[in-house]
Coordinates of C-alpha atoms in Angstrom, one line a residue:
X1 CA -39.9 21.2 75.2
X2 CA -38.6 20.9 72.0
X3 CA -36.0 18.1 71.3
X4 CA -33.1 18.2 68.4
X5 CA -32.8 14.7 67.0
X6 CA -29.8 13.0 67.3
X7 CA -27.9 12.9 63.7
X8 CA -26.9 9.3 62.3
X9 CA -25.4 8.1 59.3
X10 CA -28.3 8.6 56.0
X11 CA -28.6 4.6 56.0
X12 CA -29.0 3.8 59.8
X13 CA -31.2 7.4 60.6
X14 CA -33.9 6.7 58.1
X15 CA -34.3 2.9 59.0
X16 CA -34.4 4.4 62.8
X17 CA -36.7 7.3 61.7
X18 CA -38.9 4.8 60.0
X19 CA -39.5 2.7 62.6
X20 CA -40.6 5.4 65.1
X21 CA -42.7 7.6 62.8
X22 CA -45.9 7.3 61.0
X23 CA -47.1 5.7 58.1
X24 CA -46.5 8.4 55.8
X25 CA -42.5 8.0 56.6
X26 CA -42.9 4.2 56.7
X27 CA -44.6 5.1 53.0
X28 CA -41.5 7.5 52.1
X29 CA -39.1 4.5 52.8
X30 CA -41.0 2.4 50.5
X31 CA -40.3 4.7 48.0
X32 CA -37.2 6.0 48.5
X33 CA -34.9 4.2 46.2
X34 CA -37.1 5.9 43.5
X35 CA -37.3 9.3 44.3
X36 CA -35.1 11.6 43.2
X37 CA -32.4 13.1 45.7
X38 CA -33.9 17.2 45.7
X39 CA -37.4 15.1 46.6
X40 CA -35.3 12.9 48.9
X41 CA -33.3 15.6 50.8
X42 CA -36.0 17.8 51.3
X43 CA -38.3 15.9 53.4
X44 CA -35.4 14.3 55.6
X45 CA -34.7 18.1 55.9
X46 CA -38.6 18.7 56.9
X47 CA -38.4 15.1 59.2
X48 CA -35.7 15.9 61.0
X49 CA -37.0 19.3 62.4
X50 CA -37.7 18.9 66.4
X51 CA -41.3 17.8 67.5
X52 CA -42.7 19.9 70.3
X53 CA -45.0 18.3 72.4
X54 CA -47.7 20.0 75.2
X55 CA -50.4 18.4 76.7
X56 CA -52.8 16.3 74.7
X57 CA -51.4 17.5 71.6
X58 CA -48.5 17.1 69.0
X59 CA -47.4 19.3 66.9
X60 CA -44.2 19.1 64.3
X61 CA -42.7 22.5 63.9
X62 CA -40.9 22.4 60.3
X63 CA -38.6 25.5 60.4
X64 CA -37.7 27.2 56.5
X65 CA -34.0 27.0 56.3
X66 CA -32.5 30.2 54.8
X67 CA -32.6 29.8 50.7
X68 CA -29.0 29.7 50.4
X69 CA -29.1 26.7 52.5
X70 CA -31.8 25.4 50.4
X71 CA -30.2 25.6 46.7
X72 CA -30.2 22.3 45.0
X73 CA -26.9 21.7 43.6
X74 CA -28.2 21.8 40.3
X75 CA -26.6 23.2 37.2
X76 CA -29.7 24.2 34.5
X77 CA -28.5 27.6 32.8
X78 CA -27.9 25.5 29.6
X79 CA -31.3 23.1 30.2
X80 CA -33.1 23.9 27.2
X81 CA -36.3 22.3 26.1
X82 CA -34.6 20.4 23.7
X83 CA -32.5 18.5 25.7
X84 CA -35.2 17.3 27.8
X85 CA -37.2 16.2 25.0
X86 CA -40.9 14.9 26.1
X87 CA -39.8 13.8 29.5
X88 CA -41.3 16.0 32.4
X89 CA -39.1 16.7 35.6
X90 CA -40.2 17.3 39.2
X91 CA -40.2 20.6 40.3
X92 CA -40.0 21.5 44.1
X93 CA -41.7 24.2 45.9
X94 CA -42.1 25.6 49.2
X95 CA -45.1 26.8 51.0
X96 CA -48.3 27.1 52.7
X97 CA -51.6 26.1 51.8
X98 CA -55.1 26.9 53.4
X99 CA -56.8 24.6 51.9
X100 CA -59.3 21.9 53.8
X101 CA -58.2 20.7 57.0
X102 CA -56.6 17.1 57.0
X103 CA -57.7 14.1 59.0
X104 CA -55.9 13.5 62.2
X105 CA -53.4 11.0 62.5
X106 CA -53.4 8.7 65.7
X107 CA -49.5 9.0 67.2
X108 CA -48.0 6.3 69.7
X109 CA -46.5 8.7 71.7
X110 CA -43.8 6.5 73.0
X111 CA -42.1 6.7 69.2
X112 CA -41.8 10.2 69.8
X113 CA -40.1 10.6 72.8
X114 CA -36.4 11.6 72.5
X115 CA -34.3 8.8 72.4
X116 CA -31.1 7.9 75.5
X117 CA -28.4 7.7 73.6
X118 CA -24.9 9.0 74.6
X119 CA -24.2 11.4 72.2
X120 CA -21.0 10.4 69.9
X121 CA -18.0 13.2 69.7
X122 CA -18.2 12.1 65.9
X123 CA -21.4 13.5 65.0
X124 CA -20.3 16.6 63.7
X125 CA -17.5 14.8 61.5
X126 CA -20.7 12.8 60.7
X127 CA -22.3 15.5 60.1
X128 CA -20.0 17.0 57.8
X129 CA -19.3 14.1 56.1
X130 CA -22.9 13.8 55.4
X131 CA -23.0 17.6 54.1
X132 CA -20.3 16.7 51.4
X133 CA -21.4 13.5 50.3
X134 CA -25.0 15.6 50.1
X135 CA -23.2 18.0 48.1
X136 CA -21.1 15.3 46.2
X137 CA -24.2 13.4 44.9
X138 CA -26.0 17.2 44.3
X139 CA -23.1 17.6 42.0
X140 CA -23.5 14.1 40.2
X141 CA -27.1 14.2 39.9
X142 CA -26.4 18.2 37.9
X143 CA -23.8 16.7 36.0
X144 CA -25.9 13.0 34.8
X145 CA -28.6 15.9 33.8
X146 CA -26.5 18.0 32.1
X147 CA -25.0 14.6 30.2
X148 CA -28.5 13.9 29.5
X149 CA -28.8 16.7 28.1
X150 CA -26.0 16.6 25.9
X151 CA -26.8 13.2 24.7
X152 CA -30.0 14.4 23.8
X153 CA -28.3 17.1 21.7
X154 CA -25.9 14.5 20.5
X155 CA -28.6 12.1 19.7
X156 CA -30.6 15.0 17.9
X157 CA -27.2 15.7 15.9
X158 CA -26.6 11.9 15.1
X159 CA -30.2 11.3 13.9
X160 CA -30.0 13.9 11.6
X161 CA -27.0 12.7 10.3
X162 CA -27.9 9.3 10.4
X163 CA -30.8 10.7 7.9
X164 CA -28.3 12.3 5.9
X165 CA -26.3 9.6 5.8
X166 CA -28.9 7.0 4.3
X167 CA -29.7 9.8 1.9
X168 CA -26.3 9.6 0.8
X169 CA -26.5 5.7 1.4
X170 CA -29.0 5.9 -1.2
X171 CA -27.4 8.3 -3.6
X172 CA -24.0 6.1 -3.4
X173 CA -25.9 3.0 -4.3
X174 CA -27.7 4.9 -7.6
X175 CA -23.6 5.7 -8.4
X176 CA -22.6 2.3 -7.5
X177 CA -23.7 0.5 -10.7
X178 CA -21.8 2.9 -12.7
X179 CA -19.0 2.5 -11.0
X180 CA -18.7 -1.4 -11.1
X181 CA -20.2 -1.0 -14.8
X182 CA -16.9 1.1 -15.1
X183 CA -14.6 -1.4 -13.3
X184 CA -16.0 -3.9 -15.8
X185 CA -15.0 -1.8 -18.6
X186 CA -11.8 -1.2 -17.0
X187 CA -11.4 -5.0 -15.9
X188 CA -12.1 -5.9 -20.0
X189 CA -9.8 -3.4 -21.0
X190 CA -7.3 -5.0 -18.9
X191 CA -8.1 -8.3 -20.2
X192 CA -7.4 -7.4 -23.6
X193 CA -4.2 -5.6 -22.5
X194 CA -3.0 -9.2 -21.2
X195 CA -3.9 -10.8 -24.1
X196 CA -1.9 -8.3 -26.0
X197 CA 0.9 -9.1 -23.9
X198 CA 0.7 -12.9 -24.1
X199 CA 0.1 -12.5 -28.0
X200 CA 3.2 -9.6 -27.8
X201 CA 5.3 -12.2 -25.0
X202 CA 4.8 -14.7 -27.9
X203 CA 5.7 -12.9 -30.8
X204 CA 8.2 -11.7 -29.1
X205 CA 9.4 -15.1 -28.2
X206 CA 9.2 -16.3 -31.7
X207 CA 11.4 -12.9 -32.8
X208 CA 13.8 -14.1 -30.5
X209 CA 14.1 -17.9 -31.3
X210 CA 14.5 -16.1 -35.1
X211 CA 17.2 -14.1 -34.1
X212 CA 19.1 -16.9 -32.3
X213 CA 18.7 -19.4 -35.6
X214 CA 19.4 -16.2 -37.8
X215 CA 22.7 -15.8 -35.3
X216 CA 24.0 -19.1 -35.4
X217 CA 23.1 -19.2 -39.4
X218 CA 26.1 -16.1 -38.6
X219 CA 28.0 -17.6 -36.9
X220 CA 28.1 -20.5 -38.9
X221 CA 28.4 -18.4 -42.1
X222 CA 31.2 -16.3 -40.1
X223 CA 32.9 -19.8 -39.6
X224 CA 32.8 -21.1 -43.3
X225 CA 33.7 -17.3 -44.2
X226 CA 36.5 -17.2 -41.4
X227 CA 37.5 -20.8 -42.9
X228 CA 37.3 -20.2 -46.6
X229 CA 39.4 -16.6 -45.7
X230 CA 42.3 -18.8 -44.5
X231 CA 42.5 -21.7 -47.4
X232 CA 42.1 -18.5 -49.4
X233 CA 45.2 -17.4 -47.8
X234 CA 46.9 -20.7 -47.9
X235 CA 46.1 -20.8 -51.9
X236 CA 47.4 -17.3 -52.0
X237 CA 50.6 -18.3 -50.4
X238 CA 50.7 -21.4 -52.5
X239 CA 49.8 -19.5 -55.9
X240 CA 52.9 -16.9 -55.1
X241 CA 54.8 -19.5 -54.6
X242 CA 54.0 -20.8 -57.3
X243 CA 54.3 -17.7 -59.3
X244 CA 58.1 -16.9 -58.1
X245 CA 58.7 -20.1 -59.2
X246 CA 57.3 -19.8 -62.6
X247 CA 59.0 -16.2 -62.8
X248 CA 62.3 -18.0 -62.1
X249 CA 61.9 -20.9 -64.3
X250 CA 60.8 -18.5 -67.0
X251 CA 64.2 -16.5 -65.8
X252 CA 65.9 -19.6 -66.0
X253 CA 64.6 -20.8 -69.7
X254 CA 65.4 -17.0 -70.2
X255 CA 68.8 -17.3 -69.2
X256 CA 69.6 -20.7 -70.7
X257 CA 68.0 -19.5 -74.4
X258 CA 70.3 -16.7 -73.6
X259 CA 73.6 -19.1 -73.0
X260 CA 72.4 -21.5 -76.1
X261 CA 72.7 -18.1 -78.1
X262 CA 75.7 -17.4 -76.9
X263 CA 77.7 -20.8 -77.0
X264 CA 75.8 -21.0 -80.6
X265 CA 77.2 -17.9 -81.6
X266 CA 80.7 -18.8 -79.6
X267 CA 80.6 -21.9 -81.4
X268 CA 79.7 -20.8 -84.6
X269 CA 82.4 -17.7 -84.3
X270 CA 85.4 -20.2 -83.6
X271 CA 83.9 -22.3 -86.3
X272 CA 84.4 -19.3 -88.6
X273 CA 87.3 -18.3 -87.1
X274 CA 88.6 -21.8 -87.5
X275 CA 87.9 -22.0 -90.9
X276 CA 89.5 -18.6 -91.5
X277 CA 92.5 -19.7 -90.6
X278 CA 92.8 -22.6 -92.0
X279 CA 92.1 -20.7 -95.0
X280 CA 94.4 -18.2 -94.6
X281 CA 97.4 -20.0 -93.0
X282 CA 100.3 -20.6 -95.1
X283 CA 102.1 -23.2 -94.2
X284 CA 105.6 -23.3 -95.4
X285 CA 107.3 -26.6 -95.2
X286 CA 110.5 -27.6 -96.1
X287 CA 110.0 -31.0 -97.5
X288 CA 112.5 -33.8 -97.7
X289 CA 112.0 -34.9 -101.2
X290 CA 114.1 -37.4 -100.2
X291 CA 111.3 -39.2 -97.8
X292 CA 108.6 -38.6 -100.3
X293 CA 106.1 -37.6 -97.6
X294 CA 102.6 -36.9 -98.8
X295 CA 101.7 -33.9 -97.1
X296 CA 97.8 -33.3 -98.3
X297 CA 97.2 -36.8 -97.1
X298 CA 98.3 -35.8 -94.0
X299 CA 96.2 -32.4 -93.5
X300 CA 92.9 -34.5 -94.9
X301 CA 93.9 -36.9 -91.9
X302 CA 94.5 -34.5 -89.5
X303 CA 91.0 -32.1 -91.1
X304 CA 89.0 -35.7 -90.7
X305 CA 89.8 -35.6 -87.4
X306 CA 89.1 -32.5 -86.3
X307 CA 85.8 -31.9 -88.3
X308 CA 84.9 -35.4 -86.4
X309 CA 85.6 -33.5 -83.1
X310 CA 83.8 -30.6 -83.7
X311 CA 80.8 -32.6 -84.6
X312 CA 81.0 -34.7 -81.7
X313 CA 81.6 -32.1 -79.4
X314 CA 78.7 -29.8 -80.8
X315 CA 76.0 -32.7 -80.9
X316 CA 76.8 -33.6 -77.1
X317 CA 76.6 -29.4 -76.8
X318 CA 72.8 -29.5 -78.5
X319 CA 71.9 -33.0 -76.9
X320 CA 72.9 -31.7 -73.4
X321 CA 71.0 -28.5 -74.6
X322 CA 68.0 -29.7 -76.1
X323 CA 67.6 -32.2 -73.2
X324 CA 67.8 -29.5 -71.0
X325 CA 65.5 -26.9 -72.9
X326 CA 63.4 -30.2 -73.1
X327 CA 63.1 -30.7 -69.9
X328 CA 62.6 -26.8 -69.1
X329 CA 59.8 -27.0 -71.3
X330 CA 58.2 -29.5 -69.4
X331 CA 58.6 -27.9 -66.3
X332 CA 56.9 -24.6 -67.4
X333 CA 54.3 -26.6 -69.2
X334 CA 53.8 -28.5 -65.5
X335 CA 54.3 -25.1 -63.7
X336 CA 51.7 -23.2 -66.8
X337 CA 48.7 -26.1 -66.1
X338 CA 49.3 -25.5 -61.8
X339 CA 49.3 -21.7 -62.7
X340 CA 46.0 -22.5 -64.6
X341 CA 44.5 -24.8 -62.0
X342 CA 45.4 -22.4 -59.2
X343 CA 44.0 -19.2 -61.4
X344 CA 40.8 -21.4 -61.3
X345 CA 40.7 -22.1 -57.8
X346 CA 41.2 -18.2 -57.3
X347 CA 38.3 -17.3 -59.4
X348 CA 36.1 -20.0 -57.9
X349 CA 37.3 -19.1 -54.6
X350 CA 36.7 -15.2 -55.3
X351 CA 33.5 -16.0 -56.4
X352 CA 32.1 -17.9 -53.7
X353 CA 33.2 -15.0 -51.4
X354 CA 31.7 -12.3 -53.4
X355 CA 28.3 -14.7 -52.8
X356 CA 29.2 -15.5 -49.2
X357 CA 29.7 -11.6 -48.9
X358 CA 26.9 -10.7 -50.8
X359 CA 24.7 -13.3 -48.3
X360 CA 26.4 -12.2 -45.4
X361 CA 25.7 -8.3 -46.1
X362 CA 21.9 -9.6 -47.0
X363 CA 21.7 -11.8 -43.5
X364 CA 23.4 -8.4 -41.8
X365 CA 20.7 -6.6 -43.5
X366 CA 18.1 -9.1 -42.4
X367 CA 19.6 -9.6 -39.0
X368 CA 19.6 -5.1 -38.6
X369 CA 15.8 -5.4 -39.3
X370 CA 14.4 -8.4 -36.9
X371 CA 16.9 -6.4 -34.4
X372 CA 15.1 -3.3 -35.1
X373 CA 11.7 -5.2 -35.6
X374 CA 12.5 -6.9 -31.7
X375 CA 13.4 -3.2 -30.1
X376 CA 10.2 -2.2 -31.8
X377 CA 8.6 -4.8 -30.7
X378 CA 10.1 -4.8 -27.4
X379 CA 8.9 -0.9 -27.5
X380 CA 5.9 -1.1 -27.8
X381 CA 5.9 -4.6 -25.6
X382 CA 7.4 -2.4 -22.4
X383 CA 5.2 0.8 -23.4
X384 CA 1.5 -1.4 -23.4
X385 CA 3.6 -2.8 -20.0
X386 CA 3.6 0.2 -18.7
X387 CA 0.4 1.5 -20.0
X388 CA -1.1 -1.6 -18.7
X389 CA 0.2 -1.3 -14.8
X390 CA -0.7 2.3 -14.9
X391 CA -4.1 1.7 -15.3
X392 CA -3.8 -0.9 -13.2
X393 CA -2.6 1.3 -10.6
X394 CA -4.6 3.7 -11.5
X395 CA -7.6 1.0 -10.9
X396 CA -6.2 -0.1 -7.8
X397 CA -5.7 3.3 -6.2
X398 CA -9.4 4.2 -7.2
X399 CA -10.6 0.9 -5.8
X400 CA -8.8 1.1 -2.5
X401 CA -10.0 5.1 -2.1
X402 CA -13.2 3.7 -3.2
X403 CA -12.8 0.4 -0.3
X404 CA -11.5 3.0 2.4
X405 CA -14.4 5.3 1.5
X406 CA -16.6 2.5 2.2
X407 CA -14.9 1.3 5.3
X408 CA -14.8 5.0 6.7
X409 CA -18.6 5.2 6.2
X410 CA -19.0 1.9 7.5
X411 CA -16.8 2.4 10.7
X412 CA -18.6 5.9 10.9
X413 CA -21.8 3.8 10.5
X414 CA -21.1 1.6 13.1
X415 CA -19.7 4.5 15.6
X416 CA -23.0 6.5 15.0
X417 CA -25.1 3.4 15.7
X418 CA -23.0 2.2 18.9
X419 CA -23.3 5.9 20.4
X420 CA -27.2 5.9 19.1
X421 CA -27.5 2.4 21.0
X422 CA -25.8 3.7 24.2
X423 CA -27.6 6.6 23.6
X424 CA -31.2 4.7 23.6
X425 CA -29.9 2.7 26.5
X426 CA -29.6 6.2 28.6
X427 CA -32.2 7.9 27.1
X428 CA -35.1 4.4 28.0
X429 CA -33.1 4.3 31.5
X430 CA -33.9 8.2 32.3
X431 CA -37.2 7.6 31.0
X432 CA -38.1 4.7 33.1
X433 CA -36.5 6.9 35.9
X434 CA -38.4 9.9 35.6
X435 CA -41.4 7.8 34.2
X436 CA -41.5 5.7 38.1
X437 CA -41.0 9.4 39.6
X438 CA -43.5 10.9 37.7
X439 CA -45.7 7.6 38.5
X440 CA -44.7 7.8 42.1
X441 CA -45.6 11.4 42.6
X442 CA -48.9 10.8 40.4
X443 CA -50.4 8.6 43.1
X444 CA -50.2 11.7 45.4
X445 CA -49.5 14.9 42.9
X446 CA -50.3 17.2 46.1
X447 CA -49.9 17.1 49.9
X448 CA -51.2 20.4 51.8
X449 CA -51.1 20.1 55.2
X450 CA -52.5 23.4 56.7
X451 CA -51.8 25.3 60.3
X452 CA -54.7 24.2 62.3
X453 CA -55.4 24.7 66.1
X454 CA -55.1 21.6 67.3
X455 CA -57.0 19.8 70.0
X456 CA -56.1 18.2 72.7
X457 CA -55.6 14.5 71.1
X458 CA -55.4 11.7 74.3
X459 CA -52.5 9.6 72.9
X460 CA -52.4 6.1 74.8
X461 CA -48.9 5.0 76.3
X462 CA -48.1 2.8 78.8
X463 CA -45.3 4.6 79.8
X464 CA -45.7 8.0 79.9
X465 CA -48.5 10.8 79.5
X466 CA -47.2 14.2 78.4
X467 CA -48.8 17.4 76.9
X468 CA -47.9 19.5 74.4
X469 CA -48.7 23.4 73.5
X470 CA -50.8 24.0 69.7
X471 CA -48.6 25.6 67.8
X472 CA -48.0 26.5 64.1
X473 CA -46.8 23.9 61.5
X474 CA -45.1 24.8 58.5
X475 CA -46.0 22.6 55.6
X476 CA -43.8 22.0 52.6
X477 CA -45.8 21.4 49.5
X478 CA -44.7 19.2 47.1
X479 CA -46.1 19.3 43.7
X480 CA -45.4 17.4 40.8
X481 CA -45.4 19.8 37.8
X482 CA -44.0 19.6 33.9
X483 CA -41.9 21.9 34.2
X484 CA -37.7 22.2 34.8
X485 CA -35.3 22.5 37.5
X486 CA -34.6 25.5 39.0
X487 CA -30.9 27.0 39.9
X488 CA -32.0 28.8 42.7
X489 CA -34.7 28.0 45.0
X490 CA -35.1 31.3 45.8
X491 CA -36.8 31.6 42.3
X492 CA -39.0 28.7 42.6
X493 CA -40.1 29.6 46.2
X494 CA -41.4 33.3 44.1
X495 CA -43.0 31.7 41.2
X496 CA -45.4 29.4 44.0

């Protein structure tokens, strides 16, 4: 009678399985947790086949699924060599052996007959749930191999450009002197350009405290000039008026030398005139003899008198004339020494602006070169400015490609060794995995089990005694080989 076990969840069927079964399963649940899950699910697949029991002796009848129920869920058409590195993987075959005949193995018979349990309407959802998460962690383990893989590759990549990296490490630090040797150059060259433009800031600085005292020297000079301009004016109105009055007093002296001529020759011409005729006039008088007047007495009287007038009246004329022609003279003499004076004034005057000209043309001339001198100055002051900052950031812009160059290698650095690290982590974990399989499976590297006719084996129970009929056993080998996984089973099954 052959008996289907009853399926359970993977956790509480093995511990049941393990309890019931022989040492060899109680040695497969030690080890477990270690194997890896192609090992693990194919010997639940060859535990959970039905045990046929007939008389005396046991038998376990281990049916071949069909290969397509059999294919490990494991992706390996790009598992090259080089991924894997030195690390062996299991490999999983199928098959018989003939090889010696194993010892037999004492069974409790009671932990093989079929258990009561009521059968649970869940088991196939069970069932199916186990199928998937069979599948599911198929799929993971393919894919953690396939990463592996990758990571070898990536690691492969990243050490050898980790080596070319220190080589160019090493080449950057032969260029690295010469380039701070050049920023020292460059750094003394700045230097002297600031010292230029302190010494330049200085001059110019001095050139401009010259200019200012130069200026208010100008200014000043403007001032006096601006000053001396209007007395000169005030003179010059002064001097003209001084002029037209001179021109009329000499009009006047003209004018009264003109009227002293004229009333001298007025005077003298009724003098003449008067004397004419008193020459010429005949006087005819009838005389009374009988008076006896004397008549030349008379006109000697009356000439006295008359010659005593004229004398008086023409020495008041030339005292009132003289006096005033005096007095004329005076004032043209008065009005001739101001003329003089101011005529010196003008001269002195004219002179000292023909020198305050002559030093304001020479401070104008001196004032057009310190301006020109400053612009130059300022020039070339702005030009070594700018000459200066360019190099500057010229510097600057080498300097901070230069400092993100280094960063970037450093960051690169630092991502290549953090992948590396992670990449060491995995790559010691996968060893230490696959070194504890391959440790695990080197303690038994083959079990053959062979079809042998069995005898009838008394099996002691206290309950019950039953028989079962020989029959053939089908033995899966497993063998723990250097080799790599397999897509198909199919294959693996042909190349044993």
């Amino acid at each position: 009678m052959t008996t289907e076990p009853e399926s359970r969840p993977p956790s509480s069927w093995w511990t049941h399985l393990t309890l019931q079964t022989s040492p060899f399963l109680q040695l497969l649940n030690k080890s477990h947790t270690s194997m890896t899950p192609s090992v693990f699910f194919v010997l639940c697949d060859a535990l959970r086949r039905p045990v046929c029991r007939t008389g005396d002796s046991t038998t376990m009848s281990l049916k071949r699924k069909p290969i397509h129920q059999q294919r490990l869920h494991v992706s390996s058409r790009n598992f090259s060599s080089l991924s894997m590195g030195a690390y062996s993987i299991p490999k999983i075959s199928t098959g018989i052996s003939q090889g010696a005949p194993v010892t037999p193995v004492t069974i409790n018979r009671s932990l093989l007959a079929p258990l009561k349990i009521d059968i649970d309407p869940a088991v196939q959802a069970v069932r199916t749930q186990e199928k998937e998460q069979i599948k599911s962690l198929n799929n993971r383990f393919a894919s953690f191999i396939e990463k592996v893989r990758f990571l070898e590759q990536q690691n492969k990549m990243l050490e050898t450009k980790w080596k070319l990296l220190q080589e160019q490490t090493a080449t950057a630090n032969n260029t690295e002197p010469m380039l701070k040797s050049y920023i020292a150059k460059l750094q003394k060259q700045l230097d002297l350009l600031n010292n230029d433009k302190q010494k330049l800031d200085m001059e110019k600085d001095f050139m401009h405290k010259n200019v200012a005292n130069y200026q208010t020297k100008y200014e000043q000079e403007s001032n006096k000039r601006n000053n001396a301009e209007m007395e000169f004016v005030m003179l010059k109105k002064d001097v003209d008026i001084g002029y037209l009055s001179k021109m009329n007093l000499h009009d006047m002296v003209s004018a009264l030398s003109s009227e002293i001529m004229f009333f001298r020759a007025v005077y003298d011409e009724e003098i003449r005139e008067m004397q004419e005729s008193l020459k010429e006039t005949s006087v005819v008088l009838q005389m009374d003899n009988s008076r006896g007047l004397n008549m030349d007495h008379v006109i000697a009287e009356v000439k006295a008198q008359y010659e005593e007038i004229a004398a008086h009246s023409r020495k008041e004329v030339e005292n009132s004339y003289k006096t005033k022609f005096n007095q004329m003279a005076a004032n043209a003499d008065q009005y001739a020494n101001e003329l003089r004076t101011t005529k010196g004034e003008i001269s002195g005057l004219t002179r000292t602006i023909n020198h305050l000209r002559n030093e304001i043309e020479i401070a104008q001339v001196q004032r057009g070169n310190f301006e020109a001198k400053v612009a130059q100055a300022e020039q070339s002051g702005v030009e070594a400015v700018q000459d200066a900052k360019a190099r500057i950031g010229d510097l600057e812009k080498a300097l901070q490609r230069a400092k993100q160059g280094m960063a970037r290698q450093i960051r690169e650095y630092q991502e290549l060794m953090n992948v590396k690290l992670a990449l060491d982590i995995e790559i010691s974990t996968y060893k230490k995995l696959l070194e504890g399989e391959e440790e695990r499976l080197g303690q038994g590297s083959l079990v053959n089990i062979k079809m042998v006719p069995m005898k009838s084996v008394q099996v002691e129970n206290h309950n019950t005694h039953t028989q079962r009929k020989p029959g053939p056993v089908f033995i899966k080998t497993v063998e723990t080989q250097d080799t790599l996984y397999s897509q198909d089973r199919k294959d693996t099954a042909d190349r044993m």
